[in-house]
Amino acid sequence: MNVMAKAEKKISSAFIYFFGSFGGILFGYDIGVMTGALPFLQADWHLENAASLVGWITSAVMFGAIFGGALAGQLSDKFGRRKMILMSAIVFMVFSVLSGVSPDMGEASAYYLIIVRMLLGLAVGAASALVPAYMSEMAPAKARGRLSGLNQTMIVSGMLLSYVVDFLLKDLPGEWAWRLMLGLAAVPALILFLGVLRLPESPRFLLRKGDEAQARKVLSYIRKNPAEIDQELASIKETAKEERQANQKTSWSTLFSGKYRYLVIAGVGVAAFQQFQGANAIFYYIPLIVQKATGQAASSNLMWPIVQGVILVVGSLVYMWIADKFNRRTLLMVGGAVMGLSFILPVVINWMMPNMNPMTIVVFLCIYVAFYSFTWAPLTWVLVGEIFPLAIRGRASGLASSFNWIGSWLVGLIFPIMTASMPQEAVFAIFGIICILGVIFVKTCVPETRGHTLEEIEEQGTNHGRVKANNPEN
């Protein structure tokens, strides 16, 4: 036992935060990898004119993630965040390999790949729910925005990694190219599994299960001040005591009871808007978007995903720099407004200048990606991780993740169908309107959480029904 304790004490806070957020790599890699694999897969399986089938292959992971997020949220409340992240890594490894070895059986191959990618989506959805919850429960309130933002940095780094892998493999024979692109996703999953083996469980989960000694030990890894540890333990214990006194039994209906409704609607709403704003249409289909705009073959446009990936990584680093300097709501509203204009302005310019350079839309998409990268992309997961009360955090985070993936799935599924039946500019204009609606939602329905402890957020949300915006000192 003493040997284990000594081993545990060697775990640094940097190691905990790095591997606590590393699940985002899996999330990001699978978002990005199909971008490069799809042109080769289409050619290999002769799917160039099968828009609906292409949409299903691309969006199958998101469909599975809808259920993976909800399921992992429930199970993490029972078994812990750490164990569920380990399970997600195993599932991801298995189905990544099975994707890469898809049999060539004619049309049946497409259905096989769709099913395998749906099962892979269970792990992707689980990671999207578990990582923000784990990071928010490990991070101190004053640095929670920045440290939780590590999740977004990991996601976009995973995307950039997949784009680079796609580019490096593009000169292989078509069949080998897409198979290796999909199968290599098992490598970061293995790294995650090995890293998480040494991670401690969340102190809030440990206290909820009555293990105060272990919770104190974990906090000692990541808090330098003993007084801070005592204060945080007392705060968490008080919240848990109130829940026990109320003898509360959570269920799905509990999420929308009067006590929690306001915070649940805010968190789930932001998660849903993030995807319905159309970001993943760019990330999944940018080579095809450029092909439609310029007439160049999609397989020759694999540098554009790398450009988008670099913008995303730089934006995530910018976010980590400004995360705890600006209110969450302010960043979301400014980002959403610019994103909406980036989608709408090409339509206006094309209407005024019918001979507009077709690459203009790609330039505006880069502006969209830049603002998305340091506003809605990271802040969605920061809010999902910090806005839900402890009693419902796992279940509510899972619900938010599921709504996020419903949006991602629908966007991935219908985008190729929409662009086959209407101009690309019109499709993006629809997403632009949704961005503006997202700004209105944040303005009217989302509380400010910057600078508050998780317990303060719960108290404000449940006792007052709303938090005064633009005043992080409240």
Coordinates of C-alpha atoms in Angstrom, one line a residue:
M1 CA 0.0 0.0 0.0
N2 CA 2.9 2.4 0.9
V3 CA 4.6 1.5 -2.4
M4 CA 1.4 2.5 -4.3
A5 CA 1.1 5.7 -2.3
K6 CA 4.7 6.6 -3.2
A7 CA 4.0 5.9 -6.8
E8 CA 0.9 8.1 -6.8
K9 CA 2.8 11.0 -5.2
K10 CA 5.0 11.1 -8.2
I11 CA 2.1 12.1 -10.5
S12 CA 2.6 15.7 -11.4
S13 CA -0.2 18.1 -12.0
A14 CA 1.1 18.6 -15.6
F15 CA 0.8 14.9 -16.2
I16 CA -2.8 14.9 -14.9
Y17 CA -3.9 17.8 -16.9
F18 CA -2.2 16.5 -20.1
F19 CA -3.6 13.0 -20.1
G20 CA -6.9 14.2 -18.5
S21 CA -7.5 16.2 -21.7
F22 CA -5.7 13.8 -24.1
G23 CA -9.1 12.2 -25.0
G24 CA -9.7 15.2 -27.1
I25 CA -7.0 13.8 -29.5
L26 CA -9.3 10.9 -30.3
F27 CA -12.2 13.2 -30.8
G28 CA -10.3 15.5 -33.1
Y29 CA -8.5 12.8 -35.1
D30 CA -11.7 11.1 -36.1
I31 CA -13.4 14.5 -36.9
G32 CA -10.5 15.2 -39.3
V33 CA -9.4 11.9 -40.7
M34 CA -12.4 11.4 -43.0
T35 CA -11.7 14.7 -44.6
G36 CA -8.7 13.3 -46.4
A37 CA -9.9 9.7 -46.6
L38 CA -13.2 10.4 -48.2
P39 CA -11.9 11.4 -51.7
F40 CA -9.9 8.1 -51.9
L41 CA -12.8 6.1 -50.5
Q42 CA -15.2 7.6 -53.0
A43 CA -12.9 6.7 -55.9
D44 CA -12.1 3.2 -54.5
W45 CA -15.8 2.3 -53.9
H46 CA -17.2 4.4 -56.8
L47 CA -19.3 6.6 -54.6
E48 CA -18.8 9.9 -56.4
N49 CA -22.5 10.2 -57.2
A50 CA -23.9 8.7 -54.0
A51 CA -24.4 11.8 -51.9
S52 CA -26.6 10.2 -49.2
L53 CA -24.2 7.2 -48.8
V54 CA -21.2 9.5 -48.5
G55 CA -23.1 11.5 -45.9
W56 CA -23.9 8.4 -43.9
I57 CA -20.3 7.1 -44.0
T58 CA -19.0 10.5 -42.8
S59 CA -21.7 11.1 -40.2
A60 CA -21.9 7.5 -38.8
V61 CA -19.4 8.3 -36.0
M62 CA -21.5 11.3 -34.9
F63 CA -24.6 9.1 -34.9
G64 CA -22.9 6.7 -32.5
A65 CA -21.5 9.5 -30.5
I66 CA -25.1 10.7 -29.7
F67 CA -25.6 7.5 -27.6
G68 CA -22.0 7.2 -26.4
G69 CA -22.1 10.6 -24.7
A70 CA -25.3 9.9 -22.9
L71 CA -24.3 6.4 -21.9
A72 CA -20.9 7.5 -20.7
G73 CA -22.4 10.3 -18.7
Q74 CA -24.6 7.9 -16.8
L75 CA -21.9 5.3 -16.2
S76 CA -19.3 7.8 -15.1
D77 CA -21.6 8.8 -12.2
K78 CA -21.6 5.2 -11.1
F79 CA -18.1 4.0 -12.0
G80 CA -16.0 7.2 -12.2
R81 CA -14.7 9.4 -15.0
R82 CA -11.3 7.6 -15.1
K83 CA -12.6 4.1 -15.7
M84 CA -15.0 5.2 -18.4
I85 CA -12.2 7.1 -20.2
L86 CA -10.1 3.9 -20.2
M87 CA -13.1 2.0 -21.6
S88 CA -13.5 4.6 -24.4
A89 CA -9.9 4.2 -25.4
I90 CA -10.3 0.4 -25.7
V91 CA -13.4 0.7 -27.8
F92 CA -11.7 3.4 -30.0
M93 CA -8.7 1.2 -30.6
V94 CA -10.8 -1.9 -31.7
F95 CA -13.1 -0.1 -34.1
S96 CA -10.4 2.1 -35.6
V97 CA -8.6 -1.1 -36.7
L98 CA -11.9 -2.6 -38.0
S99 CA -12.5 0.5 -40.0
G100 CA -9.1 0.2 -41.7
V101 CA -9.6 -3.5 -42.6
S102 CA -13.1 -3.0 -44.1
P103 CA -13.8 -5.8 -46.6
D104 CA -14.3 -5.0 -50.2
M105 CA -17.8 -6.5 -50.8
G106 CA -19.3 -4.0 -53.2
E107 CA -22.2 -2.0 -51.8
A108 CA -22.2 -4.1 -48.6
S109 CA -18.7 -2.6 -47.8
A110 CA -20.3 0.8 -47.3
Y111 CA -22.9 -0.6 -44.9
Y112 CA -20.2 -2.5 -43.0
L113 CA -18.1 0.7 -42.6
I114 CA -21.2 2.7 -41.5
I115 CA -21.9 0.2 -38.7
V116 CA -18.3 0.0 -37.6
R117 CA -18.0 3.8 -37.5
M118 CA -21.3 4.0 -35.5
L119 CA -19.7 1.8 -32.9
L120 CA -16.5 3.8 -33.0
G121 CA -18.8 6.8 -32.3
L122 CA -19.7 5.4 -28.9
A123 CA -16.1 6.0 -27.8
V124 CA -15.9 9.4 -29.5
G125 CA -19.1 10.6 -27.8
A126 CA -17.9 9.2 -24.5
A127 CA -14.7 11.1 -24.7
S128 CA -16.5 14.3 -25.6
A129 CA -18.6 14.0 -22.4
L130 CA -16.0 12.6 -20.0
V131 CA -13.0 14.8 -20.7
P132 CA -14.7 18.2 -20.0
A133 CA -16.3 16.8 -16.8
Y134 CA -13.0 15.4 -15.6
M135 CA -11.0 18.5 -16.4
S136 CA -13.5 20.9 -14.8
E137 CA -13.5 18.8 -11.6
M138 CA -9.7 18.8 -11.4
A139 CA -9.0 22.5 -12.3
P140 CA -9.1 25.3 -9.7
A141 CA -11.8 27.9 -10.3
K142 CA -9.3 30.7 -11.2
A143 CA -7.7 28.6 -14.0
R144 CA -10.6 26.4 -15.0
G145 CA -11.2 28.2 -18.3
R146 CA -7.6 27.9 -19.3
L147 CA -7.1 24.3 -18.2
S148 CA -10.4 23.1 -19.5
G149 CA -9.4 24.8 -22.8
L150 CA -6.7 22.1 -23.0
N151 CA -9.5 19.8 -24.2
Q152 CA -10.1 22.0 -27.2
T153 CA -6.3 22.3 -27.9
M154 CA -6.2 18.5 -27.9
I155 CA -9.2 18.2 -30.2
V156 CA -7.8 20.6 -32.8
S157 CA -4.3 19.0 -32.5
G158 CA -5.9 15.7 -33.2
M159 CA -7.6 17.2 -36.2
L160 CA -4.4 18.7 -37.5
L161 CA -2.6 15.4 -36.9
S162 CA -5.2 13.6 -39.0
Y163 CA -4.9 16.2 -41.8
V164 CA -1.1 15.9 -41.8
V165 CA -1.4 12.1 -41.9
D166 CA -3.9 12.3 -44.7
F167 CA -1.5 14.6 -46.7
L168 CA 1.5 12.3 -46.1
L169 CA -0.4 9.2 -47.2
K170 CA -2.2 10.8 -50.3
D171 CA 0.4 9.4 -52.8
L172 CA -0.2 5.8 -51.8
P173 CA -2.5 3.6 -53.9
G174 CA -6.1 4.8 -53.2
E175 CA -7.2 1.7 -51.3
W176 CA -4.1 1.7 -49.0
A177 CA -4.4 5.5 -48.4
W178 CA -7.8 5.6 -46.9
R179 CA -7.4 2.3 -44.9
L180 CA -4.2 3.6 -43.2
M181 CA -5.7 6.9 -42.5
L182 CA -8.6 5.3 -40.6
G183 CA -6.6 2.5 -39.0
L184 CA -3.9 4.7 -37.6
A185 CA -6.5 6.3 -35.2
A186 CA -5.7 3.3 -32.9
V187 CA -2.3 4.8 -32.1
P188 CA -3.4 7.9 -30.1
A189 CA -6.1 5.6 -28.5
L190 CA -3.3 3.3 -27.2
I191 CA -1.3 6.3 -25.9
L192 CA -4.4 7.6 -24.1
F193 CA -5.0 4.2 -22.5
L194 CA -1.5 3.9 -21.2
G195 CA -1.5 7.5 -19.8
V196 CA -4.9 7.3 -18.1
L197 CA -3.8 4.1 -16.3
R198 CA -1.8 6.4 -14.0
L199 CA -4.4 9.1 -13.6
P200 CA -6.2 9.6 -10.3
E201 CA -10.0 9.7 -10.1
S202 CA -11.8 13.1 -9.8
P203 CA -11.9 14.3 -6.2
R204 CA -15.5 15.3 -6.5
F205 CA -16.5 11.8 -7.6
L206 CA -14.4 10.3 -4.7
L207 CA -16.1 12.5 -2.2
R208 CA -19.5 11.7 -3.6
K209 CA -18.6 8.0 -3.0
G210 CA -17.5 8.8 0.6
D211 CA -13.7 8.4 0.1
E212 CA -12.5 11.7 1.6
A213 CA -8.9 10.5 2.3
Q214 CA -8.3 9.7 -1.4
A215 CA -10.1 12.9 -2.5
R216 CA -7.7 14.9 -0.3
K217 CA -4.7 13.0 -1.7
V218 CA -5.8 13.8 -5.3
L219 CA -6.3 17.5 -4.5
S220 CA -2.8 17.5 -3.0
Y221 CA -1.4 16.7 -6.5
I222 CA -3.0 19.7 -8.1
R223 CA -3.4 22.3 -5.3
K224 CA -0.3 23.8 -3.7
N225 CA -2.0 25.5 -0.7
P226 CA -3.2 23.2 2.1
A227 CA -5.8 25.8 3.1
E228 CA -7.1 25.8 -0.4
I229 CA -7.5 22.0 -0.2
D230 CA -9.4 22.3 3.1
Q231 CA -11.7 25.0 1.7
E232 CA -12.4 23.1 -1.5
L233 CA -13.1 19.8 0.4
A234 CA -15.5 21.7 2.7
S235 CA -17.3 23.3 -0.2
I236 CA -17.7 20.0 -2.0
K237 CA -18.8 18.2 1.1
E238 CA -21.4 20.8 1.9
T239 CA -22.9 20.4 -1.5
A240 CA -22.9 16.6 -1.2
K241 CA -24.5 16.9 2.3
E242 CA -27.4 19.0 0.9
E243 CA -28.0 16.5 -1.8
R244 CA -28.1 13.6 0.8
Q245 CA -30.4 15.6 3.0
A246 CA -32.8 16.1 0.1
N247 CA -32.5 12.3 -0.5
Q248 CA -32.5 13.1 -4.2
K249 CA -32.6 10.4 -6.8
T250 CA -31.6 11.7 -10.2
S251 CA -33.3 10.6 -13.4
W252 CA -33.7 12.2 -16.8
S253 CA -36.7 14.0 -15.6
T254 CA -34.6 15.5 -12.8
L255 CA -32.6 17.4 -15.3
F256 CA -35.6 19.6 -16.2
S257 CA -37.0 20.0 -12.7
G258 CA -37.3 23.6 -11.4
K259 CA -34.1 23.3 -9.5
Y260 CA -31.9 22.5 -12.4
R261 CA -33.8 23.5 -15.5
Y262 CA -32.2 26.9 -16.1
L263 CA -28.6 25.6 -16.1
V264 CA -29.4 22.4 -18.1
I265 CA -31.1 24.4 -20.9
A266 CA -28.2 26.8 -21.0
G267 CA -25.5 24.0 -21.2
V268 CA -27.4 21.8 -23.6
G269 CA -28.4 24.8 -25.8
V270 CA -24.8 26.0 -26.2
A271 CA -23.7 22.4 -27.0
A272 CA -26.4 22.1 -29.7
F273 CA -25.8 25.5 -31.3
Q274 CA -22.1 24.8 -31.6
Q275 CA -22.8 22.1 -34.2
F276 CA -25.8 23.5 -35.9
Q277 CA -23.7 26.5 -36.8
G278 CA -22.0 24.4 -39.4
A279 CA -18.4 24.2 -38.4
N280 CA -18.1 20.5 -39.1
A281 CA -19.4 21.0 -42.6
I282 CA -16.1 22.8 -43.2
F283 CA -13.9 20.3 -41.3
Y284 CA -15.4 17.2 -43.0
Y285 CA -15.8 18.5 -46.5
I286 CA -13.3 21.3 -47.1
P287 CA -11.6 19.4 -50.1
L288 CA -15.0 18.9 -51.7
I289 CA -16.0 22.5 -51.0
V290 CA -12.8 23.7 -52.7
Q291 CA -13.5 21.3 -55.6
K292 CA -17.0 22.7 -56.1
A293 CA -15.7 26.2 -56.0
T294 CA -12.7 25.8 -58.3
G295 CA -13.2 22.6 -60.2
Q296 CA -10.0 21.0 -58.9
A297 CA -10.1 17.4 -57.8
A298 CA -10.8 17.0 -54.1
S299 CA -7.8 14.6 -53.6
S300 CA -5.5 17.4 -54.8
N301 CA -6.8 19.8 -52.2
L302 CA -5.6 18.1 -49.1
M303 CA -3.4 21.2 -48.2
W304 CA -6.6 23.1 -47.3
P305 CA -7.5 20.9 -44.3
I306 CA -3.9 21.5 -43.0
V307 CA -4.5 25.3 -43.3
Q308 CA -7.8 24.9 -41.4
G309 CA -6.0 22.7 -38.8
V310 CA -3.2 25.3 -38.2
I311 CA -5.8 28.0 -37.7
L312 CA -7.7 25.9 -35.2
V313 CA -4.5 25.1 -33.2
V314 CA -3.4 28.7 -33.1
G315 CA -6.9 29.8 -32.1
S316 CA -7.0 27.3 -29.3
L317 CA -3.7 28.7 -28.0
V318 CA -5.1 32.2 -28.2
Y319 CA -8.1 31.0 -26.2
M320 CA -5.9 29.6 -23.5
W321 CA -4.2 33.0 -23.3
I322 CA -7.5 35.0 -23.0
A323 CA -9.7 32.4 -21.4
D324 CA -9.8 33.9 -17.9
K325 CA -9.5 37.5 -19.0
F326 CA -12.8 37.8 -20.8
N327 CA -16.3 36.7 -19.8
R328 CA -17.6 33.5 -21.4
R329 CA -20.7 35.2 -22.8
T330 CA -18.8 38.1 -24.4
L331 CA -16.5 35.7 -26.3
L332 CA -19.5 33.6 -27.4
M333 CA -21.5 36.6 -28.7
V334 CA -18.6 38.3 -30.5
G335 CA -17.5 35.0 -32.0
G336 CA -21.0 34.0 -33.1
A337 CA -21.6 37.4 -34.7
V338 CA -18.4 37.3 -36.8
M339 CA -19.0 33.6 -37.7
G340 CA -22.6 34.5 -38.9
L341 CA -21.3 37.3 -41.0
S342 CA -18.6 35.1 -42.5
F343 CA -21.3 32.8 -43.9
I344 CA -23.7 35.5 -45.0
L345 CA -21.4 38.0 -46.6
P346 CA -20.3 35.8 -49.5
V347 CA -24.0 35.5 -50.5
V348 CA -24.3 39.3 -50.4
I349 CA -21.1 39.9 -52.4
N350 CA -22.1 37.2 -54.9
W351 CA -25.4 39.0 -55.4
M352 CA -23.7 42.4 -55.9
M353 CA -20.8 40.9 -58.0
P354 CA -22.0 37.9 -59.9
N355 CA -18.4 37.3 -61.2
M356 CA -17.0 37.0 -57.7
N357 CA -13.8 34.9 -57.5
P358 CA -14.9 31.4 -56.4
M359 CA -12.2 31.3 -53.8
T360 CA -13.8 34.2 -51.9
I361 CA -16.0 31.8 -50.1
V362 CA -12.9 29.8 -48.9
V363 CA -11.4 33.0 -47.5
F364 CA -14.5 33.7 -45.6
L365 CA -14.5 30.1 -44.3
C366 CA -11.0 30.7 -42.9
I367 CA -12.3 33.8 -41.1
Y368 CA -15.1 31.7 -39.7
V369 CA -12.7 29.0 -38.5
A370 CA -10.4 31.6 -36.9
F371 CA -13.2 33.1 -34.7
Y372 CA -14.8 29.7 -34.0
S373 CA -11.4 28.4 -32.9
F374 CA -11.1 30.7 -29.8
T375 CA -14.8 31.2 -29.0
W376 CA -17.5 28.6 -29.6
A377 CA -15.1 25.7 -30.1
P378 CA -13.4 25.7 -26.7
L379 CA -16.1 27.6 -24.7
T380 CA -18.8 25.0 -25.4
W381 CA -16.8 22.3 -23.6
V382 CA -15.7 24.7 -20.8
L383 CA -19.4 25.5 -20.1
V384 CA -20.5 21.9 -20.4
G385 CA -17.8 21.0 -17.9
E386 CA -18.6 23.7 -15.3
I387 CA -22.3 24.7 -15.6
F388 CA -24.0 21.6 -14.4
P389 CA -24.5 20.9 -10.6
L390 CA -22.7 17.9 -9.1
A391 CA -25.8 15.8 -8.6
I392 CA -26.6 15.7 -12.3
R393 CA -23.2 16.6 -13.8
G394 CA -22.5 13.2 -15.5
R395 CA -26.0 12.8 -16.8
A396 CA -26.4 16.4 -17.9
S397 CA -22.9 16.4 -19.6
G398 CA -23.9 13.3 -21.5
L399 CA -27.1 14.9 -22.6
A400 CA -25.3 18.1 -23.8
S401 CA -22.8 15.9 -25.6
S402 CA -25.6 14.0 -27.3
F403 CA -27.3 17.1 -28.5
N404 CA -23.9 18.3 -29.7
W405 CA -23.5 15.1 -31.7
I406 CA -27.0 15.2 -33.0
G407 CA -26.1 18.5 -34.6
S408 CA -22.8 17.2 -35.8
W409 CA -24.5 14.1 -37.3
L410 CA -27.2 16.0 -39.1
V411 CA -24.7 18.5 -40.5
G412 CA -22.4 15.7 -41.7
L413 CA -25.3 13.8 -43.2
I414 CA -27.2 16.5 -45.0
F415 CA -24.4 18.9 -46.1
P416 CA -23.4 16.9 -49.3
I417 CA -27.1 16.4 -50.1
M418 CA -27.8 20.2 -49.7
T419 CA -24.8 21.2 -51.8
A420 CA -25.9 18.8 -54.5
S421 CA -29.3 20.6 -54.7
M422 CA -28.4 24.3 -54.1
P423 CA -25.5 26.7 -54.3
Q424 CA -22.8 26.4 -51.6
E425 CA -23.3 30.0 -50.7
A426 CA -26.9 29.5 -49.9
V427 CA -26.1 26.5 -47.7
F428 CA -23.6 28.5 -45.7
A429 CA -26.0 31.4 -45.4
I430 CA -28.4 29.1 -43.6
F431 CA -25.7 28.3 -41.2
G432 CA -25.0 32.0 -40.8
I433 CA -28.6 32.6 -39.6
I434 CA -28.2 29.8 -37.1
C435 CA -25.0 31.5 -35.8
I436 CA -27.0 34.7 -35.2
L437 CA -29.7 32.8 -33.4
G438 CA -26.9 31.3 -31.2
V439 CA -25.8 34.8 -30.2
I440 CA -29.4 35.7 -29.2
F441 CA -29.6 32.4 -27.1
V442 CA -26.4 33.2 -25.3
K443 CA -27.6 36.8 -24.6
T444 CA -30.9 35.7 -23.1
C445 CA -30.4 32.2 -21.7
V446 CA -26.7 31.6 -20.6
P447 CA -25.3 32.7 -17.2
E448 CA -21.8 34.0 -16.7
T449 CA -19.5 31.4 -15.1
R450 CA -16.0 32.9 -15.3
G451 CA -14.4 33.2 -11.9
H452 CA -17.0 31.2 -10.0
T453 CA -16.4 27.9 -8.2
L454 CA -18.6 24.9 -9.4
E455 CA -20.5 25.2 -6.1
E456 CA -21.1 28.9 -6.6
I457 CA -22.4 28.3 -10.1
E458 CA -24.8 25.6 -8.8
E459 CA -26.0 27.9 -6.0
Q460 CA -26.6 30.8 -8.4
G461 CA -28.4 28.6 -11.0
T462 CA -30.6 26.7 -8.6
N463 CA -31.5 29.5 -6.1
H464 CA -31.9 32.5 -8.5
G465 CA -32.7 30.9 -11.8
R466 CA -30.3 33.2 -13.6
V467 CA -26.9 34.8 -13.1
K468 CA -26.3 38.4 -13.8
A469 CA -24.2 38.7 -16.9
N470 CA -21.0 40.7 -17.4
N471 CA -20.0 40.7 -13.7
P472 CA -17.6 37.8 -12.9
E473 CA -17.2 39.2 -9.4
N474 CA -20.7 38.3 -8.4

